[in-house]
Coordinates of N, CA and C in Angstrom, one line a residue:
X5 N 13.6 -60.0 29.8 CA 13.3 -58.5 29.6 C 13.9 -58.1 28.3
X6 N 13.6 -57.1 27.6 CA 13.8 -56.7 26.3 C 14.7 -55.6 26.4
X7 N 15.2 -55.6 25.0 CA 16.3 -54.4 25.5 C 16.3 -53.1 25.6
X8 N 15.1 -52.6 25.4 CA 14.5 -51.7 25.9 C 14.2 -51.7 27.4
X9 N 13.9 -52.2 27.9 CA 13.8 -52.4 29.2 C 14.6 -52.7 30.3
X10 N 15.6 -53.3 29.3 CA 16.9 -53.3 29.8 C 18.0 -52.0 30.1
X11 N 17.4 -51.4 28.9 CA 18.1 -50.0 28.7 C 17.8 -49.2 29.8
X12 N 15.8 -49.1 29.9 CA 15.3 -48.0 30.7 C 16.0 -48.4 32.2
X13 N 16.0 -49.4 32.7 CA 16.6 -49.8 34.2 C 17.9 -49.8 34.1
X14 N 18.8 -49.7 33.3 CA 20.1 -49.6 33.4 C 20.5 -47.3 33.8
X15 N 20.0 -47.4 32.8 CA 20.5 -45.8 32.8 C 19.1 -44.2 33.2
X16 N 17.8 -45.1 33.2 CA 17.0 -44.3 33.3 C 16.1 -44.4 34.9
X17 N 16.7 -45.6 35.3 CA 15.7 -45.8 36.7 C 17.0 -46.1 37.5
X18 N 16.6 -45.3 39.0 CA 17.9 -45.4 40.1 C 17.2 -46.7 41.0
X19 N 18.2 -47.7 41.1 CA 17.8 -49.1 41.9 C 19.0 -49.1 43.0
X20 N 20.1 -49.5 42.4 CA 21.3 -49.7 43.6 C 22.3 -48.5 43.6
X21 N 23.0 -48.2 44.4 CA 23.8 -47.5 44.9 C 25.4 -47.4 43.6
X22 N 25.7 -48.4 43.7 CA 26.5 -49.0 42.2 C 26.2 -48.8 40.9
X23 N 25.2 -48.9 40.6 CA 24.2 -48.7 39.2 C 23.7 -47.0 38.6
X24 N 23.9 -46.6 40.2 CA 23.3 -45.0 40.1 C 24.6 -44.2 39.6
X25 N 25.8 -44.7 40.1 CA 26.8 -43.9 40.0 C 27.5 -44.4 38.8
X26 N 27.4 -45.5 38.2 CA 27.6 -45.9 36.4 C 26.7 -44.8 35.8
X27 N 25.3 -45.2 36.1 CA 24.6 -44.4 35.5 C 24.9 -42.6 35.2
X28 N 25.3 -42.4 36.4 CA 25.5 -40.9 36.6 C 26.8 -41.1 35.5
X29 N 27.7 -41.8 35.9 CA 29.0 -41.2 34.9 C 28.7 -41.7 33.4
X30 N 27.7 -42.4 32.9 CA 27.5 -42.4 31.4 C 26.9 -41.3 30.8
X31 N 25.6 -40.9 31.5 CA 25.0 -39.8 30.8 C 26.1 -38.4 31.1
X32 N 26.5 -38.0 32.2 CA 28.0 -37.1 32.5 C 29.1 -37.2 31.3
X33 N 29.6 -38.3 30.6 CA 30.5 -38.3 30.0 C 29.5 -38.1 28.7
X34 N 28.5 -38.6 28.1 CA 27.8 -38.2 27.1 C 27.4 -36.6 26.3
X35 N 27.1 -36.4 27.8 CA 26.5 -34.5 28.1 C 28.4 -34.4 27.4
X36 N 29.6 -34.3 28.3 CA 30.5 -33.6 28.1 C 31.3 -34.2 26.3
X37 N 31.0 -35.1 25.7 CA 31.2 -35.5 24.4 C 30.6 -34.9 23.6
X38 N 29.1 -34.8 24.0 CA 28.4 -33.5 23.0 C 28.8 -31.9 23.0
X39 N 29.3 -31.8 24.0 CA 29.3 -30.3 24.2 C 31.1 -30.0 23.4
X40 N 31.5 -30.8 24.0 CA 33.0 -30.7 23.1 C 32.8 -30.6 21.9
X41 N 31.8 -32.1 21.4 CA 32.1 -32.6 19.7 C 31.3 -30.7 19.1
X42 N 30.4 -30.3 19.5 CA 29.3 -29.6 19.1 C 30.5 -28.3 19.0
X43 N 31.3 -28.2 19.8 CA 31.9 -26.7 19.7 C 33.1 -26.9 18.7
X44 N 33.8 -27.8 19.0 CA 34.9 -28.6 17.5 C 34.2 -28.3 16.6
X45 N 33.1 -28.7 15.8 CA 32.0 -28.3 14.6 C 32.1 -26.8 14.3
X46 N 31.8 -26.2 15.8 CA 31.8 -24.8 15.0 C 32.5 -24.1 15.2
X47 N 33.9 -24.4 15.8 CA 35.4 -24.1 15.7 C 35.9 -23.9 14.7
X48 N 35.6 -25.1 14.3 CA 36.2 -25.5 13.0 C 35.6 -24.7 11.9
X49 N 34.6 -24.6 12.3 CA 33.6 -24.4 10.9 C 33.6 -22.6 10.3
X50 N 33.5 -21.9 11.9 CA 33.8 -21.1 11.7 C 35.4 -20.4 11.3
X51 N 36.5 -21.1 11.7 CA 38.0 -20.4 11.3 C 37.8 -21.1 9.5
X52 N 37.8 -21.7 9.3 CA 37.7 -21.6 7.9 C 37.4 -20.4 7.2
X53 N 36.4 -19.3 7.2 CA 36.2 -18.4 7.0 C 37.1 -17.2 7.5
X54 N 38.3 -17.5 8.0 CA 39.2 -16.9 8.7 C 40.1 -16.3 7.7
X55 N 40.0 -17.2 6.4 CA 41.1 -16.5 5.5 C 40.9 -15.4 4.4
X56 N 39.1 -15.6 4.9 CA 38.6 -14.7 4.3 C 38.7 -13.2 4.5
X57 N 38.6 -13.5 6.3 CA 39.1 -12.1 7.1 C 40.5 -11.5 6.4
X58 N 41.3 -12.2 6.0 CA 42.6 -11.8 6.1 C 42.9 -11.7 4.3
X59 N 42.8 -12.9 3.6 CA 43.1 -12.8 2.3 C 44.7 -12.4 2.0
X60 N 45.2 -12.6 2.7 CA 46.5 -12.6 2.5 C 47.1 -11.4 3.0
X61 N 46.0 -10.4 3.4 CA 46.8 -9.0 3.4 C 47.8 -8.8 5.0
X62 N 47.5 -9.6 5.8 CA 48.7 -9.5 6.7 C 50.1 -9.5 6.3
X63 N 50.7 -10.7 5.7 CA 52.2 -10.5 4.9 C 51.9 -10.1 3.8
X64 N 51.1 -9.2 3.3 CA 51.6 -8.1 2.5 C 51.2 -7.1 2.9
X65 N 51.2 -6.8 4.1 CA 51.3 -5.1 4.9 C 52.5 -5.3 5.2
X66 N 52.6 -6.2 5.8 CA 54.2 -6.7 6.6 C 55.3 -6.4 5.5
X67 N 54.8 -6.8 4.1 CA 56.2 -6.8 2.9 C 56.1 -5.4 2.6
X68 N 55.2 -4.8 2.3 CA 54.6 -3.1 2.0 C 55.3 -2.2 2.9
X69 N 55.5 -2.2 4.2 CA 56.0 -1.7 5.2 C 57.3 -1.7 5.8
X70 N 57.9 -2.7 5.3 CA 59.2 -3.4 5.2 C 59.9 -2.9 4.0
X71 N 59.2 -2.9 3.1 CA 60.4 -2.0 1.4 C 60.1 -1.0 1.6
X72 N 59.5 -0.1 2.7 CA 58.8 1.3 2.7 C 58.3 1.8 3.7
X73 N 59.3 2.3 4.8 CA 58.3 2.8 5.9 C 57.2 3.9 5.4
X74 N 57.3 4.5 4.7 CA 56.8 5.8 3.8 C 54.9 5.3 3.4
X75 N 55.1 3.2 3.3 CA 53.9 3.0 2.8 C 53.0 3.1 4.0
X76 N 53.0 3.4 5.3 CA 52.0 3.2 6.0 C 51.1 4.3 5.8
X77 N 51.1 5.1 4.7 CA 50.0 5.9 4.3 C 49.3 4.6 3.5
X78 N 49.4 3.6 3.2 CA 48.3 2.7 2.9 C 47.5 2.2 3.9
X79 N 47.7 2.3 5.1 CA 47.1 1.6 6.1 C 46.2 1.7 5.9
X80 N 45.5 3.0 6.2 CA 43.8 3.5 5.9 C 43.4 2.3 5.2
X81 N 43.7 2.4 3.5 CA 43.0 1.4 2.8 C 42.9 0.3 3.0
X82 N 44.0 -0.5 3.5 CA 44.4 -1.6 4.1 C 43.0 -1.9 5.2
X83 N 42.7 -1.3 6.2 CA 42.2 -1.2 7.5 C 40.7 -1.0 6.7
X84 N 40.3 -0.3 5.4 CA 39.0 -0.6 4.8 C 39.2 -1.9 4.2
X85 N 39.6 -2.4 3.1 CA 40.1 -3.4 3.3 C 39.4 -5.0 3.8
X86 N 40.3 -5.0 5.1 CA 39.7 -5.8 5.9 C 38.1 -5.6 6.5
X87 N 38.1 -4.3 6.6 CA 36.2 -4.5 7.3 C 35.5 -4.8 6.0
X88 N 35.5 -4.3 5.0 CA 35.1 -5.0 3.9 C 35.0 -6.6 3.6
X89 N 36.2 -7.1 4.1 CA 36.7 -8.5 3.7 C 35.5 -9.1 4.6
X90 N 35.8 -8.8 6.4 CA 34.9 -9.2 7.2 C 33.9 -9.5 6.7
X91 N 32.9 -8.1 6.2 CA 31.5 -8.2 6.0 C 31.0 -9.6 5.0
X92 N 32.1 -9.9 3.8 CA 31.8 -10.9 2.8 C 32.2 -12.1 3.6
X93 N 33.0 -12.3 4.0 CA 33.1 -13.2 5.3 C 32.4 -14.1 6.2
X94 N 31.7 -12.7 6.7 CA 30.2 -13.1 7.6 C 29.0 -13.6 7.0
X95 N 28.7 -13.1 5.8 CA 28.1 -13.2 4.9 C 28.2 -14.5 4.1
X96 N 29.2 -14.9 3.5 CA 29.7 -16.4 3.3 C 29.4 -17.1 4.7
X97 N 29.8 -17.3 5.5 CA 29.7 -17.9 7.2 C 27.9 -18.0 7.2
X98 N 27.5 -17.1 7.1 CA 26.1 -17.0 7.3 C 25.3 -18.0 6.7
X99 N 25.5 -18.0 5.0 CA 25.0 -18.9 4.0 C 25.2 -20.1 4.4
X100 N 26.7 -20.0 4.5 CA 27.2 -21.8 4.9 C 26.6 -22.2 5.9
X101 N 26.4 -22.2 7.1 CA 25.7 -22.3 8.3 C 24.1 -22.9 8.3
X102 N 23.7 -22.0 7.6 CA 22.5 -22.6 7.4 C 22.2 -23.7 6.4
X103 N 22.8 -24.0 5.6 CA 23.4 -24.8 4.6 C 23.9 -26.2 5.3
X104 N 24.6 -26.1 6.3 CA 25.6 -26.9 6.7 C 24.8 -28.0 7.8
X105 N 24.2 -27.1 9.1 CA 23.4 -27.1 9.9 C 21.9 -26.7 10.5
X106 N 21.2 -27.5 10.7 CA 19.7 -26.7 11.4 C 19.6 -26.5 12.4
X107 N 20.7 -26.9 13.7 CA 20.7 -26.9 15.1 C 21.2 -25.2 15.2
X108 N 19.8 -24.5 15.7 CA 20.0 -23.3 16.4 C 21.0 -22.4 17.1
X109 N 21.6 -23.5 18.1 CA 22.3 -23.2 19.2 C 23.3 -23.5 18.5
X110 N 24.0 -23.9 17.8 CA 25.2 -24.3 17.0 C 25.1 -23.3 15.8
X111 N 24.4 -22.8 15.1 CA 24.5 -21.7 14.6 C 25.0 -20.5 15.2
X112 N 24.3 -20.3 16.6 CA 24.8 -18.6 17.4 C 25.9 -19.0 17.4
X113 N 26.6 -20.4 17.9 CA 27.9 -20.4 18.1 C 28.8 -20.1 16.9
X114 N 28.6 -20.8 16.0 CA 29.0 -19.9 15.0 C 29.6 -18.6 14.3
X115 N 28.2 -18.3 14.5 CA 28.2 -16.8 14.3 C 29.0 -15.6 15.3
X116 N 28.9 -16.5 16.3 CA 29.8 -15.9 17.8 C 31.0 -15.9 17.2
X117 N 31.7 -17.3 17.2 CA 33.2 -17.3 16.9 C 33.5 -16.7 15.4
X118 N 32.7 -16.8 14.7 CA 33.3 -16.3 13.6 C 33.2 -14.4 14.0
X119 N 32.7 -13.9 14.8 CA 32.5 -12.2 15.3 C 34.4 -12.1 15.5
X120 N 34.3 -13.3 16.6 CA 35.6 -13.3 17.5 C 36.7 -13.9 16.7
X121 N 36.7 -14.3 15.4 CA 37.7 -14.7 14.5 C 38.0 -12.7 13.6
X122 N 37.2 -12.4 13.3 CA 37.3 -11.3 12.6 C 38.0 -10.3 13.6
X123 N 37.3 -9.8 15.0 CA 38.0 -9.0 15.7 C 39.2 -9.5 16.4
X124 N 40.0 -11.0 15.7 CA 41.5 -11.1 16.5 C 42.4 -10.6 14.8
X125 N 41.7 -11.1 13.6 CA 42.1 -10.4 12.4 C 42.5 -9.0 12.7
X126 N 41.7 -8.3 13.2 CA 41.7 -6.8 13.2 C 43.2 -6.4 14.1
X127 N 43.2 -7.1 15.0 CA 44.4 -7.4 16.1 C 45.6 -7.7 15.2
X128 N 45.5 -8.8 14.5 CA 46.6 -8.7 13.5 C 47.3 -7.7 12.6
X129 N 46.6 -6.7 12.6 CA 46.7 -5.9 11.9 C 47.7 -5.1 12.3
X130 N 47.7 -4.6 13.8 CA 49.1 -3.9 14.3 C 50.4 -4.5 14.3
X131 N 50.3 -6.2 14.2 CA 51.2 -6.6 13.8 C 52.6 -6.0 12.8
X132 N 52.2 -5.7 11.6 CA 53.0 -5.4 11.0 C 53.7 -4.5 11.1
X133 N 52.8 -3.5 11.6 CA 53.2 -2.1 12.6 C 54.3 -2.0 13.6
X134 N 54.1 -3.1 14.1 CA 54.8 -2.8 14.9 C 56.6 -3.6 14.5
X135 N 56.1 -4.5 13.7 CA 57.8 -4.7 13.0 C 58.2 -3.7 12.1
X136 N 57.6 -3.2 12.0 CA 58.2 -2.0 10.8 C 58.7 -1.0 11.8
X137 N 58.5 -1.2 12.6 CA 58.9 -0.1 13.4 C 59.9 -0.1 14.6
X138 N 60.1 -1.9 14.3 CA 61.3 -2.1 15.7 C 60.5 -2.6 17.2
X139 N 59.1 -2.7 17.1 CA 58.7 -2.3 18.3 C 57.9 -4.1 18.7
X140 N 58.8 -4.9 18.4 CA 58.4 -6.2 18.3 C 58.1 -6.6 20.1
X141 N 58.4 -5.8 21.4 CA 58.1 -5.8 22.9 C 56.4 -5.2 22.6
X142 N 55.3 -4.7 22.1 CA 54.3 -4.8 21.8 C 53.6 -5.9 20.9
X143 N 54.1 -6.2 20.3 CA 53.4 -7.6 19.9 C 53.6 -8.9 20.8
X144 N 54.7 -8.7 21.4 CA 54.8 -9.6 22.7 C 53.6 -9.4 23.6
X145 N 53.4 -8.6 23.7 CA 53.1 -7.9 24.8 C 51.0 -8.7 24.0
X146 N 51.2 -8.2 23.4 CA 49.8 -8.6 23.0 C 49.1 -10.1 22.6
X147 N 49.9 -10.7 22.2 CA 50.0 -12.4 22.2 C 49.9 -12.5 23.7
X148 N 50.8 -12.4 24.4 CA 51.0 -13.2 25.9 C 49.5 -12.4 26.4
X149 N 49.0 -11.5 26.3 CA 47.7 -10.7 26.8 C 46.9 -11.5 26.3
X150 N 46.9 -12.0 24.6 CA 45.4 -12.8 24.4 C 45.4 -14.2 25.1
X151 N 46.8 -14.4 25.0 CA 46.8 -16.1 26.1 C 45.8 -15.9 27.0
X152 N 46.3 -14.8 27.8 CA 45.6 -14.5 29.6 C 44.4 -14.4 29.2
X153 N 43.9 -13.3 28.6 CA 42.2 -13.2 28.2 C 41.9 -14.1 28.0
X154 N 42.1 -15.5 27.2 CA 41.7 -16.3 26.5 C 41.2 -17.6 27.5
X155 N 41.9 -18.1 28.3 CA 42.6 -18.4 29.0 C 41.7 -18.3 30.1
X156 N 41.4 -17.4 30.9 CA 41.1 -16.8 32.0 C 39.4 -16.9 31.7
X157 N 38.6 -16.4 30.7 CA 37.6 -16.4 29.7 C 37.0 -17.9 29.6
X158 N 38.0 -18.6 29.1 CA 37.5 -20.2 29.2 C 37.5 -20.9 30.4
X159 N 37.9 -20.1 31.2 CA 38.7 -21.3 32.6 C 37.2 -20.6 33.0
X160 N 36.9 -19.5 33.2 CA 35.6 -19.0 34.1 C 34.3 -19.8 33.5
X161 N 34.0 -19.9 32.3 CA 33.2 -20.3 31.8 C 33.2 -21.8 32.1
X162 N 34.3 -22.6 31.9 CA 34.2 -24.1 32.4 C 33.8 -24.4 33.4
X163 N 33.9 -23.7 34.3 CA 34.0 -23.3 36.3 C 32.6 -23.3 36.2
X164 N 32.0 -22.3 35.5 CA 30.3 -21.8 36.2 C 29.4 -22.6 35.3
X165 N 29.5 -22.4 33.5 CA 28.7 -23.1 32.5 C 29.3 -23.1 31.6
X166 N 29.5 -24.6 31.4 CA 30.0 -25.2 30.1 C 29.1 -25.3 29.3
X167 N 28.8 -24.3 28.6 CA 28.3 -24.5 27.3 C 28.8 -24.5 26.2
X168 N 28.6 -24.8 24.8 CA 29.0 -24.4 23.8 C 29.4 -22.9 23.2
X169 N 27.8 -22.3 23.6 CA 27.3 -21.3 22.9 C 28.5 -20.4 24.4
X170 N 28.5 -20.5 25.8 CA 29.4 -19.5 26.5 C 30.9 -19.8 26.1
X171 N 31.3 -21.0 25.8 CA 32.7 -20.8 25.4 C 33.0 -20.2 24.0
X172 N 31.9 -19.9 23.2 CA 32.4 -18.9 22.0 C 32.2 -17.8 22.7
X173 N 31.3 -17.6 23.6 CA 31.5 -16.0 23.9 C 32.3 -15.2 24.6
X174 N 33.1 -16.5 25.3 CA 34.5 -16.7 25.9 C 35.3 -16.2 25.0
X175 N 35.3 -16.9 23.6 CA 36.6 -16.5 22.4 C 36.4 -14.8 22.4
X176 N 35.0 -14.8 22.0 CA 34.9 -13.1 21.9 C 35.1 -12.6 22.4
X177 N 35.2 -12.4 23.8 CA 35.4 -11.5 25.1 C 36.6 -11.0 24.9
X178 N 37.3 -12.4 24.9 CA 38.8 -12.4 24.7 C 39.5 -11.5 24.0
X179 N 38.6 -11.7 22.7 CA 39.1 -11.0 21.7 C 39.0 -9.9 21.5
X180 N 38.0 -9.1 21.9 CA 37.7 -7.9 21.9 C 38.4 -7.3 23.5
X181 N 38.7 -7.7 24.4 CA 39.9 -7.1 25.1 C 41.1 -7.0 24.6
X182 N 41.3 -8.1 24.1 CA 43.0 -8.3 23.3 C 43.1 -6.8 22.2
X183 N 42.3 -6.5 21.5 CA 41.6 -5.6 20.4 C 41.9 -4.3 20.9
X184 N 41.3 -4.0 22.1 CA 41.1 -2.5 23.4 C 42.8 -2.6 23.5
X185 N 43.4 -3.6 23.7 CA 44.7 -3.4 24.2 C 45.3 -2.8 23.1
X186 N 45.4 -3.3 22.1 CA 45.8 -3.1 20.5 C 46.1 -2.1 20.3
X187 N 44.5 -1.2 20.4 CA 44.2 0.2 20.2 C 44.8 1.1 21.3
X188 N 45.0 0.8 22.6 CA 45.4 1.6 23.5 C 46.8 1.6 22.5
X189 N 47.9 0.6 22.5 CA 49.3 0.6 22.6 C 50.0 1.1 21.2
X190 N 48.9 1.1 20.0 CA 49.1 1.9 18.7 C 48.5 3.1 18.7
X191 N 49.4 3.7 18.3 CA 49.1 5.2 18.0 C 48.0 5.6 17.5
X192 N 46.7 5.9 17.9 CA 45.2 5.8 17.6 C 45.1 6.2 16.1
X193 N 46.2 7.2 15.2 CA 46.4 7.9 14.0 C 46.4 6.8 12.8
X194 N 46.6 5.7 13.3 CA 46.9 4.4 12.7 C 45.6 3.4 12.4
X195 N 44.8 3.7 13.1 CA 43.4 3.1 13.1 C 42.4 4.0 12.3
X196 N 43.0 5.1 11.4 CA 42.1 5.9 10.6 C 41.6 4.9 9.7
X197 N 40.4 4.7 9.2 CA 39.8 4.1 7.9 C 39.6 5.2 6.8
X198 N 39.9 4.5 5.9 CA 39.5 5.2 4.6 C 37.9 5.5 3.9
X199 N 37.7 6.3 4.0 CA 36.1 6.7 3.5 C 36.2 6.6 2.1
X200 N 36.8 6.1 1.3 CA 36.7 5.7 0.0 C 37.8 4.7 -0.6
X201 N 37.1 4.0 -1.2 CA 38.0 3.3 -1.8 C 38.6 4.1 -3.2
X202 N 40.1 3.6 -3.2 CA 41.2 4.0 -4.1 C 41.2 2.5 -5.4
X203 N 41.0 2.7 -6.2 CA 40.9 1.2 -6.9 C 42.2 0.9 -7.2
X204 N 42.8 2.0 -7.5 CA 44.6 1.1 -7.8 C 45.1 0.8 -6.4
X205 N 45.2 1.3 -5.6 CA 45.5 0.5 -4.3 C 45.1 -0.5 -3.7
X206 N 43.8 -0.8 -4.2 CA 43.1 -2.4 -4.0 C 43.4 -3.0 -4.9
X207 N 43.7 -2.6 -6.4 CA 44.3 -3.9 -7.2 C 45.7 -4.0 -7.1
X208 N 46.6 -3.4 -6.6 CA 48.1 -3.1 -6.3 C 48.0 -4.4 -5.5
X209 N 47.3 -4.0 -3.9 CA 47.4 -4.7 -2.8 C 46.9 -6.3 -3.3
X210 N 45.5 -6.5 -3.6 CA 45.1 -7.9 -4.3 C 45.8 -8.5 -4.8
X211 N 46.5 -7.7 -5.6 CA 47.7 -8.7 -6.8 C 48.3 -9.6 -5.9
X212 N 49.0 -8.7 -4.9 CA 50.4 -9.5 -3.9 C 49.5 -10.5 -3.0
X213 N 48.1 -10.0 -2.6 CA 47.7 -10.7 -0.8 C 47.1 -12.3 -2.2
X214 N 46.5 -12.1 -2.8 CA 45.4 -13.2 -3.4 C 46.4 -14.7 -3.2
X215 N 47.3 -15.0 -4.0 CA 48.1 -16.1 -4.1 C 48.7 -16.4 -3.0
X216 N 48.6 -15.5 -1.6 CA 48.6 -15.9 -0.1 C 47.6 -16.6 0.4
X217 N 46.4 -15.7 0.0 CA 45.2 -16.1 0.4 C 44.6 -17.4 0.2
X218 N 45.0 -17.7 -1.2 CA 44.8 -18.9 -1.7 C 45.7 -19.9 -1.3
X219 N 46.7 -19.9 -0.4 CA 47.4 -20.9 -0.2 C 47.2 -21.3 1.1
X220 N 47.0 -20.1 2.3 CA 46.2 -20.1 3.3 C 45.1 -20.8 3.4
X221 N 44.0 -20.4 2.5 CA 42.8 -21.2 2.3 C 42.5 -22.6 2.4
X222 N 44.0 -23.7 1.4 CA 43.8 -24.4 1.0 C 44.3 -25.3 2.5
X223 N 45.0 -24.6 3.2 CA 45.7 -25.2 4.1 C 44.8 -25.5 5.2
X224 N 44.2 -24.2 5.9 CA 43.2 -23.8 6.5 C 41.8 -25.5 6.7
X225 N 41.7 -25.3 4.7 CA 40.2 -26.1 4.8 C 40.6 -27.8 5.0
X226 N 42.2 -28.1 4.4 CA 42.9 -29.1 4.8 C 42.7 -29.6 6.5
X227 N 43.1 -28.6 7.6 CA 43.1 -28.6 8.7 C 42.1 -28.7 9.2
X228 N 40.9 -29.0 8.9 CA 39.5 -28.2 9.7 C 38.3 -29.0 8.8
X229 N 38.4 -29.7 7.7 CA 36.9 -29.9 7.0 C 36.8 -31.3 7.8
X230 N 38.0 -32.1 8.2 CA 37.3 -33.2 8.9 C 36.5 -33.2 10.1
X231 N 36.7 -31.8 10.8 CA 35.8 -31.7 11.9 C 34.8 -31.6 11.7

């Protein structure tokens, strides 16, 4: 017999009792290798683009707020800022993606987790807030909350359908509850955005966040390009 035909009777045709249930557990462990390896890819692929969300400006809200309670009249700009940063972000992510990969379904996922990398950024953002202010049982409080979301989100999804594309939408869920909580527990006056940009306060802020950003980045793509 040839080994093709060896193949088709080993794993594609049910004969013995013994044979069926090898069979079952190779294509089983195959299905679950792909679905792993496939969401690692765009785990990975997407947090790289993560430092773009941020560019350093988290420890330097944190340092801005710290020499100055007075500075959180930057926040506005700060909080434009970042949705700005997002959009170029998404936008880089987007290019790269199609660039990187042709598989469809691994693109949404992508583009999923990178939605749900940007809205846990945004999350970061009360962070600093809330140390400038003493109120470090809120940031507690919001970490141990995105565990549970997180957590809870993937455990459902593994339960009913493991997919790729549902466990990014798992991260998202997550994230955008973790987000709701955010906003409930900071002072809503804090989430103002700026309807214009101020240019000396973006090159003030850039000066300090960039050489974070850049060191972030380098770390980031260190951690993540071999996936």
């Amino acid at each position: 017999m040839s080994l093709a035909g060896r193949f088709k009777h080993a794993l594609l045709v049910n004969r013995t009792w013994k044979q069926i249930v090898l069979k079952n557990m190779v294509w089983a462990t195959l299905a679950e290798a792909i679905v792993r390896g496939l969401f690692a890819f765009a785990y990975s692929f997407a947090s790289m683009f993560d430092v773009v969300y941020d560019s350093g400006l988290a420890l330097t809200t944190t340092r801005e707020l710290a020499a100055a309670g007075r500075n959180e009249k930057l926040l506005p700009d700060i909080l434009l800022m970042k949705v700005a940063l997002g959009a170029v972000g998404m936008s880089a992510l987007g290019l790269g993606m199609v660039l990187i990969t042709r598989d469809q379904a691994t693109r949404v996922s992508i583009v999923v987790l990178g939605i749900a990398f940007f809205v846990l950024e945004m999350v970061n953002f009360a962070f600093p807030v809330f140390r400038a202010r003493q109120r470090m049982e809120y940031e507690f409080l919001l970490r141990t909350a995105q565990a549970v979301f997180l957590l809870s989100a993937v455990g459902m999804v593994a339960w009913r359908a493991p997919t790729v594309l549902n466990v990014s939408y798992a991260y998202l869920v997550s994230g955008l509850m973790t987000l709701g909580l955010a906003v409930a527990v900071m002072p809503g006056g804090l989430w103002q955005i700026r309807r214009r940009i101020r240019g000396e306060v973006w090159v003030k802020l850039l000066r300090i966040a960039l050489p974070l950003a850049l060191a972030g980045g380098a770390t980031t793509i260190y951690m993540n390009v071999d996936s």
